[in-house]
Amino acid sequence: MNPSARRGGTLRFVRTDDFDSLDPADTYYAYTWNFIRLFGRPLVGCTTGEDGGPRLVPDLAEALGEVRDGGRTWTYRIREGVRFEDGTPVTAHDVRYAVLRAAFPEHVYGRPAARGGPAYFRQYLAGPAGVQAPDDRTVVFRLNEPFAAFDRIASLPATIAVPRGCDTFPDYRLHPVSSGPYRIALYAPGEALELERNEYWRADTDPVRTALPDRITVRLGVSGPEVDRLLLDGLADIDLAGVGVQPETQARLLADPGLRSGVDNPRTGFVWLYCINQHIGPLANVHARRAVQLATDKAAMLAAYGGEHAGEIATSLLPPSMAGHVPFDRYPVGPDGTGDVAAARRELELAGLPEGFATRIAARTDRRKEWNAAVALAEGLARVGIRADLVPFGSGDYFTKAVGVPAYVREHGIGIVMFGWAADFPDGYGFLQQIADSRAIKETGNQNLGELACESIDALLDTGARTLDEKERADIWTAVDRAAMDEAVMCPYMFVKSVLFRGKRAANVTMSPVYGMYDYAVLSVVEEEAAG
C-alpha cells in the first residue's frame, strides 16, 4: 500500500511501553523481533512470497543451510561485504559467539545468565561444541537430533552477529552493535529510541531491507489513547506494538469514511489465550481447569478487544492460517459464546469443589484491551463460584520478572495468566513447542505458562520436528493441539485480527506474514514531517 521509491525522511513509531530487550539473545516480543531487524541481520530472513505467505531467504548468510547427516548438520556461509557499524567485517566467529551467548551463557560468561529468548538452540545443539566457525565465513551447526526446519531457527534473533569485544552483558541491550542498515543513535529506556544510518551497510548485500528512511524514531511510554491521537493527528506514522487501536478509536475509524483509508484489518496469526498453571491450588485438578474453560465468557472477552473487527472466537490453539489447524471445540461455551455454566458446575463437582474456589489472574494494565478481557474473564468465572482477583503488571518485565518466572507465579499464587501467542517461525512446531513442551519450561522468560509436562506431547513434538513430509507434519501438529487442549492448561479465546491505523506519510506498507503486523524492514515515508 502507498508504494514509493523515495529515499529520505524520518519514520516515526510510537509505543505505550518499552521493548522487552534490544539484546538479540534476550527478546521474545514480536514487535521487538520485527523492529530489531533494522539494525541486526540473522543468518536467514523472511519476506512475503507471491502467495502472501512467508518466504525464507538468506540474509546474513549467502544461501540457506546446506544439510548433511540426515538433518543433523547445517552449514551456512557468511556473505562478503557485511560490516558492523564501526566498519569491521562480520565474521562467522561473531555469529558463533552470538549463538553461544544466547544458548549457553554459562559457557561464555562462566556463570548462569537469565535469557528471555526462546531455547531452541540450547535444546537442539550438541552442547557448546555444536556450533563451530572453522573459518571466517563458515558457521556449522551440529544437532543432537535431526531437525527439518532448522533454517527457520536460523532466522531467529539469536543468530544476529555479536562481536565478543563489544559484549557488555547485561547492558548490551542498551546499544547492540549494528550489522544492518541502521545503528542506534540514542536509547533512553522507557522514553525514546533513535536510529541513524549505518554508513557501512550495502544494499547489494541485503535482500530483506530497503532502508529508505534516513532516520527512524520511537517514542516510548505513551498511553494507548495518546498513541492513537498521535497517529490521527499526523504526529506519528506507526504504532510499534502492531496489535491495533483502542476500542473507542476503532469505533471512530470504522464510522468515518475519510479515516477508513488508513485502516487495515488483517488476520495476524496471533491467538489471545490465557494459561492455567496446574501447580496453583485447586487448579492442580484437571476438572477444576476444565470448569474454568467452560465458564469462560469468550464473547465478552472478544468484545473487550473490539468485537468482530478484532477477531473471532477461538476454540483451538493453532490459528486458521497455520498448517495443522483443524476446527474442533474441546470446551464448547454455547452458541452465543458466553460460557456453559451448567457444564462448568458439573466439572466443579467432579473436582470436589461444588462451591467453587479462589484464584488470581495476571494481566497487563498498559494493554488496556487485555486488562478489560481479564475483567470479563473474572466476571464469567464468578457465575460458577470461581473468585478470581486481578493482579496488575506492566509489559516491560511481565515475562522476565513475573509471570514468566515459575517460582514467582507459585509464590504469589497466580493461577491464570493472560497471554498472547504467535509462531516463533511459521510452522506448527514454531507455534506449539515453546508453549507445550515440558523441556521449554525456563526459570525466567518462560512461555510454557501452564507448565504443561506431558511425555506424549513431547514425543509428538519430537516426531514432528524430524518429519520432512509436510502433510505428515501437519497431522502431527493437529494431534499436539488436541492433546494440549485435553490437559486444559491453555484456553484460546480469540483468533486475532488487528484494526491498525497508519499515518498518511507511511509508505510501502506491507503486512508481515511472520509477525502479523506491518513489515518494518520495508516501511518508508512519502514526505517530511510537518514543521514543529
Short mmCIF file of C-alpha atoms in Angstrom, two decimals:
data_model
loop_
_atom_site.label_atom_id
_atom_site.label_comp_id
_atom_site.label_asym_id
_atom_site.label_seq_id
_atom_site.Cartn_x
_atom_site.Cartn_y
_atom_site.Cartn_z
CA MET A 1 0.00 0.00 0.00
CA ASN A 2 1.18 3.51 -0.85
CA PRO A 3 4.26 2.33 -2.81
CA SER A 4 7.17 4.75 -3.05
CA ALA A 5 10.83 4.63 -4.06
CA ARG A 6 11.56 7.88 -2.22
CA ARG A 7 14.68 7.83 -0.08
CA GLY A 8 14.93 10.05 2.98
CA GLY A 9 12.79 11.43 5.77
CA THR A 10 12.11 10.19 9.29
CA LEU A 11 9.84 7.22 10.01
CA ARG A 12 8.18 7.75 13.40
CA PHE A 13 7.00 4.91 15.62
CA VAL A 14 5.15 5.27 18.91
CA ARG A 15 4.56 2.72 21.68
CA THR A 16 2.88 2.51 25.08
CA ASP A 17 5.74 0.72 26.86
CA ASP A 18 9.33 -0.27 26.06
CA PHE A 19 10.98 -3.05 24.13
CA ASP A 20 11.38 -6.19 26.22
CA SER A 21 15.09 -6.10 25.27
CA LEU A 22 17.14 -4.99 22.28
CA ASP A 23 19.68 -7.69 23.08
CA PRO A 24 19.04 -10.36 20.40
CA ALA A 25 19.70 -13.10 22.98
CA ASP A 26 17.12 -11.77 25.39
CA THR A 27 13.99 -10.80 23.45
CA TYR A 28 10.66 -12.52 22.86
CA TYR A 29 8.18 -9.76 21.93
CA ALA A 30 7.00 -10.00 18.30
CA TYR A 31 7.28 -6.25 17.72
CA THR A 32 10.85 -6.28 19.02
CA TRP A 33 11.76 -9.12 16.65
CA ASN A 34 10.20 -7.20 13.78
CA PHE A 35 11.99 -3.97 14.69
CA ILE A 36 15.38 -5.41 15.64
CA ARG A 37 15.93 -6.45 12.01
CA LEU A 38 16.55 -2.79 11.17
CA PHE A 39 19.95 -2.99 12.88
CA GLY A 40 20.59 -6.73 13.21
CA ARG A 41 20.85 -9.37 10.50
CA PRO A 42 20.21 -13.05 11.33
CA LEU A 43 21.55 -15.80 9.11
CA VAL A 44 18.18 -16.31 7.42
CA GLY A 45 15.48 -13.76 6.71
CA CYS A 46 11.84 -13.97 5.80
CA THR A 47 9.97 -11.94 3.21
CA THR A 48 6.48 -12.10 1.74
CA GLY A 49 6.05 -14.62 -1.04
CA GLU A 50 3.90 -14.23 -4.13
CA ASP A 51 1.08 -16.10 -2.36
CA GLY A 52 1.21 -13.67 0.56
CA GLY A 53 2.79 -16.27 2.82
CA PRO A 54 6.25 -16.31 4.36
CA ARG A 55 9.26 -16.98 2.12
CA LEU A 56 12.64 -17.85 3.63
CA VAL A 57 15.62 -16.07 2.06
CA PRO A 58 19.29 -15.97 3.01
CA ASP A 59 20.08 -12.80 4.97
CA LEU A 60 23.48 -12.62 6.64
CA ALA A 61 24.19 -15.99 5.00
CA GLU A 62 24.66 -16.15 1.24
CA ALA A 63 22.38 -19.20 0.93
CA LEU A 64 20.01 -21.27 3.01
CA GLY A 65 21.55 -24.03 5.08
CA GLU A 66 23.44 -26.91 3.49
CA VAL A 67 22.09 -30.07 5.11
CA ARG A 68 24.06 -33.23 5.87
CA ASP A 69 23.84 -36.25 8.18
CA GLY A 70 20.12 -36.67 7.68
CA GLY A 71 19.34 -33.23 9.09
CA ARG A 72 21.87 -33.24 11.95
CA THR A 73 24.43 -30.89 10.38
CA TRP A 74 23.65 -27.49 8.87
CA THR A 75 26.27 -25.23 7.29
CA TYR A 76 25.99 -21.54 6.37
CA ARG A 77 28.39 -19.24 4.55
CA ILE A 78 28.52 -15.58 5.61
CA ARG A 79 28.04 -13.01 2.85
CA GLU A 80 31.04 -10.96 1.84
CA GLY A 81 30.81 -7.21 2.32
CA VAL A 82 28.67 -7.14 5.50
CA ARG A 83 30.18 -4.84 8.14
CA PHE A 84 29.41 -3.72 11.66
CA GLU A 85 28.76 -0.07 12.41
CA ASP A 86 32.48 0.51 13.11
CA GLY A 87 33.46 -0.83 9.69
CA THR A 88 34.84 -4.20 10.81
CA PRO A 89 33.70 -7.22 8.78
CA VAL A 90 31.01 -9.51 10.20
CA THR A 91 32.52 -12.99 10.51
CA ALA A 92 31.36 -16.49 11.29
CA HIS A 93 33.10 -16.16 14.66
CA ASP A 94 30.74 -13.29 15.57
CA VAL A 95 27.72 -15.46 14.72
CA ARG A 96 29.12 -18.39 16.69
CA TYR A 97 29.66 -16.12 19.70
CA ALA A 98 26.11 -14.71 19.38
CA VAL A 99 24.58 -18.19 19.43
CA LEU A 100 26.74 -19.31 22.35
CA ARG A 101 25.86 -16.29 24.49
CA ALA A 102 22.18 -16.90 23.77
CA ALA A 103 22.12 -20.67 24.22
CA PHE A 104 24.96 -21.35 26.64
CA PRO A 105 25.63 -18.12 28.58
CA GLU A 106 27.32 -20.04 31.40
CA HIS A 107 29.89 -21.24 28.85
CA VAL A 108 30.54 -17.67 27.69
CA TYR A 109 30.45 -15.79 30.97
CA GLY A 110 31.47 -18.53 33.38
CA ARG A 111 28.19 -18.16 35.24
CA PRO A 112 24.48 -18.62 34.57
CA ALA A 113 22.71 -15.68 32.95
CA ALA A 114 18.97 -15.26 32.58
CA ARG A 115 17.80 -15.21 28.98
CA GLY A 116 14.32 -14.19 27.86
CA GLY A 117 14.52 -15.55 24.32
CA PRO A 118 13.46 -18.97 23.00
CA ALA A 119 15.54 -22.03 23.89
CA TYR A 120 15.68 -23.81 20.53
CA PHE A 121 19.46 -23.61 20.15
CA ARG A 122 20.08 -24.89 23.64
CA GLN A 123 17.62 -27.70 23.03
CA TYR A 124 18.91 -28.85 19.65
CA LEU A 125 22.62 -28.06 19.54
CA ALA A 126 25.01 -30.80 20.63
CA GLY A 127 26.22 -28.62 23.51
CA PRO A 128 28.50 -25.57 23.13
CA ALA A 129 30.63 -27.56 20.69
CA GLY A 130 27.58 -27.87 18.47
CA VAL A 131 28.29 -24.50 16.83
CA GLN A 132 31.65 -24.03 15.15
CA ALA A 133 33.32 -21.46 12.90
CA PRO A 134 36.09 -23.31 11.06
CA ASP A 135 36.95 -20.14 9.15
CA ASP A 136 35.85 -16.51 8.93
CA ARG A 137 32.93 -17.23 6.62
CA THR A 138 31.62 -20.64 7.66
CA VAL A 139 29.26 -21.49 10.52
CA VAL A 140 28.48 -25.15 11.20
CA PHE A 141 25.67 -26.32 13.48
CA ARG A 142 25.71 -29.90 14.72
CA LEU A 143 22.46 -31.03 16.26
CA ASN A 144 21.80 -33.77 18.78
CA GLU A 145 18.96 -34.99 16.56
CA PRO A 146 17.64 -34.17 13.08
CA PHE A 147 15.54 -31.02 12.73
CA ALA A 148 13.79 -30.50 9.42
CA ALA A 149 13.05 -26.78 9.90
CA PHE A 150 16.44 -25.57 11.10
CA ASP A 151 16.52 -22.77 8.51
CA ARG A 152 13.59 -21.28 10.40
CA ILE A 153 15.52 -21.41 13.68
CA ALA A 154 18.45 -19.78 11.91
CA SER A 155 16.12 -16.85 11.19
CA LEU A 156 15.70 -16.05 14.91
CA PRO A 157 17.42 -13.04 16.53
CA ALA A 158 19.94 -15.29 18.32
CA THR A 159 21.93 -15.58 15.05
CA ILE A 160 22.40 -11.81 14.78
CA ALA A 161 26.17 -11.38 14.96
CA VAL A 162 27.67 -10.03 18.21
CA PRO A 163 31.39 -9.10 18.35
CA ARG A 164 32.85 -10.57 21.53
CA GLY A 165 34.79 -7.42 22.40
CA CYS A 166 31.61 -5.34 22.39
CA ASP A 167 29.51 -7.63 24.58
CA THR A 168 28.68 -5.56 27.66
CA PHE A 169 26.11 -8.02 29.04
CA PRO A 170 23.83 -7.32 30.88
CA ASP A 171 23.99 -3.81 29.39
CA TYR A 172 24.36 -4.92 25.78
CA ARG A 173 20.62 -4.31 25.39
CA LEU A 174 21.32 -0.57 25.61
CA HIS A 175 23.48 -0.49 22.49
CA PRO A 176 23.66 -3.68 20.44
CA VAL A 177 26.19 -3.34 17.65
CA SER A 178 24.61 -2.86 14.24
CA SER A 179 25.10 -5.19 11.28
CA GLY A 180 22.09 -3.79 9.43
CA PRO A 181 21.27 -0.52 7.67
CA TYR A 182 20.72 1.45 10.89
CA ARG A 183 22.63 1.96 14.12
CA ILE A 184 21.39 3.17 17.50
CA ALA A 185 21.97 6.90 17.91
CA LEU A 186 20.01 7.25 21.17
CA TYR A 187 18.23 4.90 23.51
CA ALA A 188 16.61 6.18 26.69
CA PRO A 189 14.73 3.13 28.05
CA GLY A 190 11.05 3.85 28.53
CA GLU A 191 11.32 7.18 26.72
CA ALA A 192 12.82 7.18 23.25
CA LEU A 193 14.92 5.38 20.65
CA GLU A 194 16.53 6.88 17.57
CA LEU A 195 18.18 5.06 14.69
CA GLU A 196 20.53 6.62 12.16
CA ARG A 197 22.15 5.12 9.10
CA ASN A 198 24.98 2.62 9.42
CA GLU A 199 27.34 4.04 6.82
CA TYR A 200 28.91 0.62 6.24
CA TRP A 201 25.69 -1.12 5.16
CA ARG A 202 25.48 -2.03 1.48
CA ALA A 203 22.15 -2.56 -0.22
CA ASP A 204 23.61 -5.11 -2.63
CA THR A 205 24.28 -7.47 0.29
CA ASP A 206 20.74 -7.27 1.72
CA PRO A 207 17.69 -8.97 0.16
CA VAL A 208 15.40 -8.16 3.12
CA ARG A 209 15.61 -4.43 3.93
CA THR A 210 15.02 -1.41 1.72
CA ALA A 211 16.38 1.17 4.21
CA LEU A 212 14.69 4.14 2.57
CA PRO A 213 14.21 6.47 5.61
CA ASP A 214 17.24 8.43 6.80
CA ARG A 215 16.19 8.17 10.43
CA ILE A 216 13.79 6.12 12.49
CA THR A 217 12.45 7.31 15.83
CA VAL A 218 10.42 5.56 18.51
CA ARG A 219 8.56 7.46 21.19
CA LEU A 220 8.05 5.16 24.20
CA GLY A 221 5.91 5.26 27.32
CA VAL A 222 2.84 6.82 25.69
CA SER A 223 -0.68 5.86 26.81
CA GLY A 224 -2.87 3.87 24.43
CA PRO A 225 -5.29 6.75 23.71
CA GLU A 226 -2.34 9.09 23.19
CA VAL A 227 -0.79 6.66 20.69
CA ASP A 228 -4.00 6.79 18.68
CA ARG A 229 -4.17 10.59 18.89
CA LEU A 230 -0.61 10.98 17.62
CA LEU A 231 -1.40 8.73 14.64
CA LEU A 232 -4.64 10.53 13.84
CA ASP A 233 -3.03 13.97 14.15
CA GLY A 234 -0.15 13.01 11.85
CA LEU A 235 2.47 13.26 14.60
CA ALA A 236 3.40 9.57 14.34
CA ASP A 237 3.35 7.08 11.48
CA ILE A 238 3.11 3.58 13.00
CA ASP A 239 2.15 2.07 16.37
CA LEU A 240 5.16 -0.14 17.11
CA ALA A 241 3.13 -2.77 19.00
CA GLY A 242 1.14 -3.71 15.92
CA VAL A 243 -1.85 -5.01 17.86
CA GLY A 244 -4.43 -2.38 16.93
CA VAL A 245 -6.04 0.82 18.13
CA GLN A 246 -8.07 1.39 21.29
CA PRO A 247 -11.75 0.32 21.18
CA GLU A 248 -13.07 3.87 21.16
CA THR A 249 -10.68 4.81 18.35
CA GLN A 250 -11.70 1.72 16.42
CA ALA A 251 -15.35 2.75 16.52
CA ARG A 252 -14.45 6.22 15.26
CA LEU A 253 -12.27 4.90 12.43
CA LEU A 254 -14.82 2.41 11.19
CA ALA A 255 -17.59 5.01 11.22
CA ASP A 256 -15.65 7.68 9.29
CA PRO A 257 -15.16 7.00 5.54
CA GLY A 258 -12.41 9.61 5.46
CA LEU A 259 -10.37 7.79 8.08
CA ARG A 260 -11.02 4.26 6.84
CA SER A 261 -8.44 4.73 4.06
CA GLY A 262 -5.76 4.48 6.74
CA VAL A 263 -7.26 1.36 8.34
CA ASP A 264 -6.10 -2.22 7.81
CA ASN A 265 -7.92 -5.21 9.30
CA PRO A 266 -5.75 -8.27 8.65
CA ARG A 267 -5.69 -11.67 10.27
CA THR A 268 -2.47 -11.73 12.19
CA GLY A 269 -1.72 -15.33 13.11
CA PHE A 270 -1.85 -14.31 16.78
CA VAL A 271 -4.03 -16.08 19.30
CA TRP A 272 -5.15 -14.47 22.53
CA LEU A 273 -5.36 -17.05 25.26
CA TYR A 274 -4.90 -17.46 28.96
CA CYS A 275 -2.83 -20.12 30.68
CA ILE A 276 -3.89 -22.06 33.77
CA ASN A 277 -0.99 -23.10 35.96
CA GLN A 278 -1.55 -26.66 37.14
CA HIS A 279 0.64 -26.16 40.22
CA ILE A 280 -1.52 -23.47 41.83
CA GLY A 281 -4.01 -24.64 44.45
CA PRO A 282 -7.22 -26.26 43.17
CA LEU A 283 -6.07 -25.84 39.57
CA ALA A 284 -3.90 -28.91 40.05
CA ASN A 285 -7.14 -30.82 39.42
CA VAL A 286 -7.90 -31.14 35.71
CA HIS A 287 -11.65 -30.88 36.37
CA ALA A 288 -11.12 -27.51 38.05
CA ARG A 289 -9.20 -26.35 34.98
CA ARG A 290 -11.94 -27.62 32.70
CA ALA A 291 -14.52 -25.77 34.79
CA VAL A 292 -12.60 -22.56 34.18
CA GLN A 293 -12.57 -23.20 30.43
CA LEU A 294 -16.29 -23.97 30.26
CA ALA A 295 -17.29 -20.95 32.36
CA THR A 296 -15.34 -18.53 30.17
CA ASP A 297 -17.42 -15.82 28.53
CA LYS A 298 -15.46 -15.67 25.28
CA ALA A 299 -17.99 -13.33 23.70
CA ALA A 300 -17.37 -10.73 26.40
CA MET A 301 -13.61 -11.16 26.06
CA LEU A 302 -13.86 -10.67 22.30
CA ALA A 303 -15.93 -7.55 22.91
CA ALA A 304 -13.18 -6.22 25.18
CA TYR A 305 -10.89 -6.21 22.16
CA GLY A 306 -13.41 -4.52 19.91
CA GLY A 307 -15.72 -7.24 18.61
CA GLU A 308 -15.82 -8.78 15.15
CA HIS A 309 -13.20 -6.48 13.64
CA ALA A 310 -10.79 -7.52 16.38
CA GLY A 311 -11.07 -11.24 15.71
CA GLU A 312 -13.19 -14.32 16.11
CA ILE A 313 -13.77 -16.73 18.97
CA ALA A 314 -11.05 -19.39 19.13
CA THR A 315 -11.55 -23.00 20.17
CA SER A 316 -8.12 -24.46 19.34
CA LEU A 317 -4.52 -23.39 19.75
CA LEU A 318 -3.38 -23.38 16.12
CA PRO A 319 -4.74 -20.38 14.19
CA PRO A 320 -6.58 -20.89 10.87
CA SER A 321 -3.55 -19.80 8.83
CA MET A 322 -1.30 -22.49 10.32
CA ALA A 323 -0.78 -25.90 8.73
CA GLY A 324 -2.35 -28.41 11.06
CA HIS A 325 -5.30 -26.24 12.07
CA VAL A 326 -8.42 -28.40 12.20
CA PRO A 327 -11.57 -26.90 13.75
CA PHE A 328 -12.58 -28.62 16.98
CA ASP A 329 -14.05 -27.47 20.27
CA ARG A 330 -12.97 -29.38 23.38
CA TYR A 331 -14.76 -26.97 25.75
CA PRO A 332 -17.82 -25.53 23.99
CA VAL A 333 -19.09 -22.33 25.56
CA GLY A 334 -22.51 -22.27 23.93
CA PRO A 335 -23.79 -20.93 20.60
CA ASP A 336 -23.52 -17.33 21.83
CA GLY A 337 -20.01 -17.82 23.22
CA THR A 338 -20.92 -16.71 26.73
CA GLY A 339 -19.99 -19.95 28.52
CA ASP A 340 -21.65 -23.21 29.53
CA VAL A 341 -22.39 -22.60 33.20
CA ALA A 342 -24.08 -25.96 33.76
CA ALA A 343 -21.15 -27.90 32.28
CA ALA A 344 -18.69 -25.86 34.36
CA ARG A 345 -20.59 -26.69 37.53
CA ARG A 346 -20.51 -30.39 36.67
CA GLU A 347 -16.73 -30.20 36.35
CA LEU A 348 -16.52 -28.44 39.73
CA GLU A 349 -18.50 -31.31 41.24
CA LEU A 350 -16.03 -33.79 39.74
CA ALA A 351 -13.19 -31.74 41.22
CA GLY A 352 -14.80 -31.90 44.67
CA LEU A 353 -15.28 -28.13 44.58
CA PRO A 354 -19.05 -27.60 44.19
CA GLU A 355 -18.90 -24.13 45.76
CA GLY A 356 -16.02 -23.04 43.53
CA PHE A 357 -12.63 -21.72 44.65
CA ALA A 358 -10.42 -18.63 44.67
CA THR A 359 -7.51 -17.84 42.36
CA ARG A 360 -5.67 -14.88 40.82
CA ILE A 361 -5.43 -13.58 37.24
CA ALA A 362 -2.32 -11.76 35.99
CA ALA A 363 -2.79 -9.17 33.24
CA ARG A 364 -1.04 -6.09 31.88
CA THR A 365 -2.63 -2.76 32.71
CA ASP A 366 -0.78 -0.92 29.92
CA ARG A 367 -2.52 -3.25 27.47
CA ARG A 368 -5.96 -1.94 28.16
CA LYS A 369 -7.80 -4.45 25.99
CA GLU A 370 -6.03 -7.35 27.67
CA TRP A 371 -6.92 -5.93 31.07
CA ASN A 372 -10.57 -5.50 30.07
CA ALA A 373 -10.62 -9.07 28.77
CA ALA A 374 -9.27 -10.24 32.14
CA VAL A 375 -12.10 -8.37 33.85
CA ALA A 376 -14.59 -10.11 31.56
CA LEU A 377 -12.98 -13.46 32.34
CA ALA A 378 -13.25 -12.88 36.08
CA GLU A 379 -16.90 -11.89 35.75
CA GLY A 380 -17.68 -15.01 33.74
CA LEU A 381 -15.97 -17.29 36.27
CA ALA A 382 -17.81 -15.67 39.18
CA ARG A 383 -21.07 -17.12 37.87
CA VAL A 384 -19.96 -20.60 39.00
CA GLY A 385 -18.28 -19.52 42.22
CA ILE A 386 -14.71 -19.19 40.91
CA ARG A 387 -13.50 -15.99 42.55
CA ALA A 388 -10.59 -14.54 40.58
CA ASP A 389 -8.75 -11.43 41.76
CA LEU A 390 -6.87 -9.46 39.11
CA VAL A 391 -3.14 -8.80 39.64
CA PRO A 392 -1.79 -5.85 37.61
CA PHE A 393 1.56 -5.81 35.80
CA GLY A 394 3.34 -3.71 33.20
CA SER A 395 4.54 -5.17 29.90
CA GLY A 396 8.23 -4.45 30.30
CA ASP A 397 9.01 -7.16 32.86
CA TYR A 398 5.87 -9.28 32.55
CA PHE A 399 7.74 -12.40 31.40
CA THR A 400 11.26 -11.74 32.63
CA LYS A 401 10.43 -10.96 36.26
CA ALA A 402 6.83 -12.02 36.90
CA VAL A 403 4.59 -14.49 35.06
CA GLY A 404 7.49 -15.99 33.10
CA VAL A 405 9.23 -16.92 36.35
CA PRO A 406 7.61 -20.13 37.70
CA ALA A 407 8.95 -19.51 41.19
CA TYR A 408 7.30 -16.07 41.25
CA VAL A 409 3.99 -17.48 39.98
CA ARG A 410 3.92 -20.09 42.73
CA GLU A 411 5.00 -17.70 45.47
CA HIS A 412 2.19 -15.29 44.55
CA GLY A 413 -0.49 -17.89 43.82
CA ILE A 414 -1.17 -16.73 40.26
CA GLY A 415 -3.39 -19.40 38.76
CA ILE A 416 -4.26 -17.72 35.46
CA VAL A 417 -2.06 -15.63 33.16
CA MET A 418 -3.34 -13.51 30.28
CA PHE A 419 -1.22 -14.12 27.25
CA GLY A 420 -0.91 -13.71 23.51
CA TRP A 421 0.97 -16.03 21.20
CA ALA A 422 2.09 -16.40 17.62
CA ALA A 423 4.56 -18.73 15.97
CA ASP A 424 8.24 -18.07 16.60
CA PHE A 425 8.54 -19.12 12.98
CA PRO A 426 5.73 -20.04 10.54
CA ASP A 427 5.40 -23.73 11.27
CA GLY A 428 3.34 -25.78 13.72
CA TYR A 429 6.49 -26.55 15.67
CA GLY A 430 7.28 -22.84 15.87
CA PHE A 431 3.82 -22.21 17.30
CA LEU A 432 3.49 -25.13 19.70
CA GLN A 433 6.88 -26.11 21.04
CA GLN A 434 7.61 -23.22 23.39
CA ILE A 435 4.12 -23.29 24.97
CA ALA A 436 3.53 -27.05 25.11
CA ASP A 437 6.90 -28.79 25.54
CA SER A 438 7.94 -29.61 29.12
CA ARG A 439 11.58 -29.07 28.13
CA ALA A 440 10.84 -25.46 27.18
CA ILE A 441 9.99 -24.51 30.79
CA LYS A 442 12.57 -21.97 31.96
CA GLU A 443 13.39 -20.26 35.23
CA THR A 444 12.80 -16.88 33.62
CA GLY A 445 11.30 -15.79 30.32
CA ASN A 446 9.17 -18.93 30.42
CA GLN A 447 6.39 -19.21 27.83
CA ASN A 448 5.00 -22.60 28.86
CA LEU A 449 2.98 -20.70 31.43
CA GLY A 450 0.74 -23.61 32.37
CA GLU A 451 3.89 -25.67 32.97
CA LEU A 452 2.44 -28.35 30.73
CA ALA A 453 4.50 -31.51 31.17
CA CYS A 454 3.21 -34.44 29.15
CA GLU A 455 5.58 -37.09 27.77
CA SER A 456 3.25 -37.99 24.90
CA ILE A 457 3.09 -34.35 23.76
CA ASP A 458 6.88 -34.04 23.98
CA ALA A 459 7.19 -37.21 21.87
CA LEU A 460 4.79 -35.88 19.24
CA LEU A 461 6.76 -32.64 19.00
CA ASP A 462 9.99 -34.59 18.54
CA THR A 463 8.43 -36.71 15.78
CA GLY A 464 7.09 -33.63 14.01
CA ALA A 465 10.47 -31.94 14.21
CA ARG A 466 12.08 -34.80 12.27
CA THR A 467 9.31 -35.22 9.70
CA LEU A 468 10.05 -33.84 6.25
CA ASP A 469 6.68 -34.64 4.67
CA GLU A 470 4.50 -31.53 5.03
CA LYS A 471 1.19 -33.43 5.27
CA GLU A 472 2.53 -35.76 7.93
CA ARG A 473 3.92 -32.79 9.86
CA ALA A 474 0.54 -31.02 9.74
CA ASP A 475 -1.23 -34.11 11.08
CA ILE A 476 1.21 -34.26 13.98
CA TRP A 477 0.59 -30.60 14.87
CA THR A 478 -3.16 -31.33 14.89
CA ALA A 479 -2.55 -34.17 17.35
CA VAL A 480 -0.46 -31.91 19.60
CA ASP A 481 -3.20 -29.27 19.56
CA ARG A 482 -5.83 -31.80 20.64
CA ALA A 483 -3.63 -33.36 23.32
CA ALA A 484 -2.69 -29.98 24.81
CA MET A 485 -6.30 -28.84 24.92
CA ASP A 486 -7.26 -32.05 26.73
CA GLU A 487 -4.90 -31.07 29.55
CA ALA A 488 -6.84 -27.79 29.94
CA VAL A 489 -3.82 -25.63 30.81
CA MET A 490 -4.41 -23.23 27.91
CA CYS A 491 -7.65 -21.56 26.86
CA PRO A 492 -7.53 -19.90 23.43
CA TYR A 493 -10.37 -17.40 23.28
CA MET A 494 -9.65 -15.27 20.23
CA PHE A 495 -8.07 -15.62 16.80
CA VAL A 496 -6.77 -12.12 16.29
CA LYS A 497 -7.48 -9.60 13.62
CA SER A 498 -5.99 -6.15 14.05
CA VAL A 499 -7.62 -2.82 13.40
CA LEU A 500 -4.44 -0.98 12.52
CA PHE A 501 -4.22 2.68 11.63
CA ARG A 502 -1.25 4.09 9.73
CA GLY A 503 -0.38 7.70 9.30
CA LYS A 504 -0.70 9.30 5.87
CA ARG A 505 3.09 9.56 5.49
CA ALA A 506 3.65 5.80 5.81
CA ALA A 507 4.69 4.22 2.52
CA ASN A 508 5.47 0.72 1.25
CA VAL A 509 3.05 -0.65 3.81
CA THR A 510 3.10 -4.45 3.72
CA MET A 511 1.79 -6.98 6.21
CA SER A 512 4.42 -9.35 7.55
CA PRO A 513 3.27 -12.97 7.30
CA VAL A 514 5.65 -13.83 10.13
CA TYR A 515 4.94 -11.14 12.72
CA GLY A 516 1.29 -10.42 11.98
CA MET A 517 1.89 -6.66 11.76
CA TYR A 518 3.41 -4.25 9.26
CA ASP A 519 6.77 -5.35 7.87
CA TYR A 520 9.13 -2.84 9.49
CA ALA A 521 12.04 -3.80 7.21
CA VAL A 522 10.42 -2.17 4.16
CA LEU A 523 8.43 0.79 5.56
CA SER A 524 9.26 4.31 4.45
CA VAL A 525 7.73 7.80 4.35
CA VAL A 526 6.50 9.90 1.46
CA GLU A 527 7.21 13.35 2.84
CA GLU A 528 8.99 15.09 5.66
CA GLU A 529 7.06 15.58 8.87
CA ALA A 530 5.27 18.87 9.27
CA ALA A 531 7.28 21.63 10.91
CA GLY A 532 7.04 21.52 14.69
#
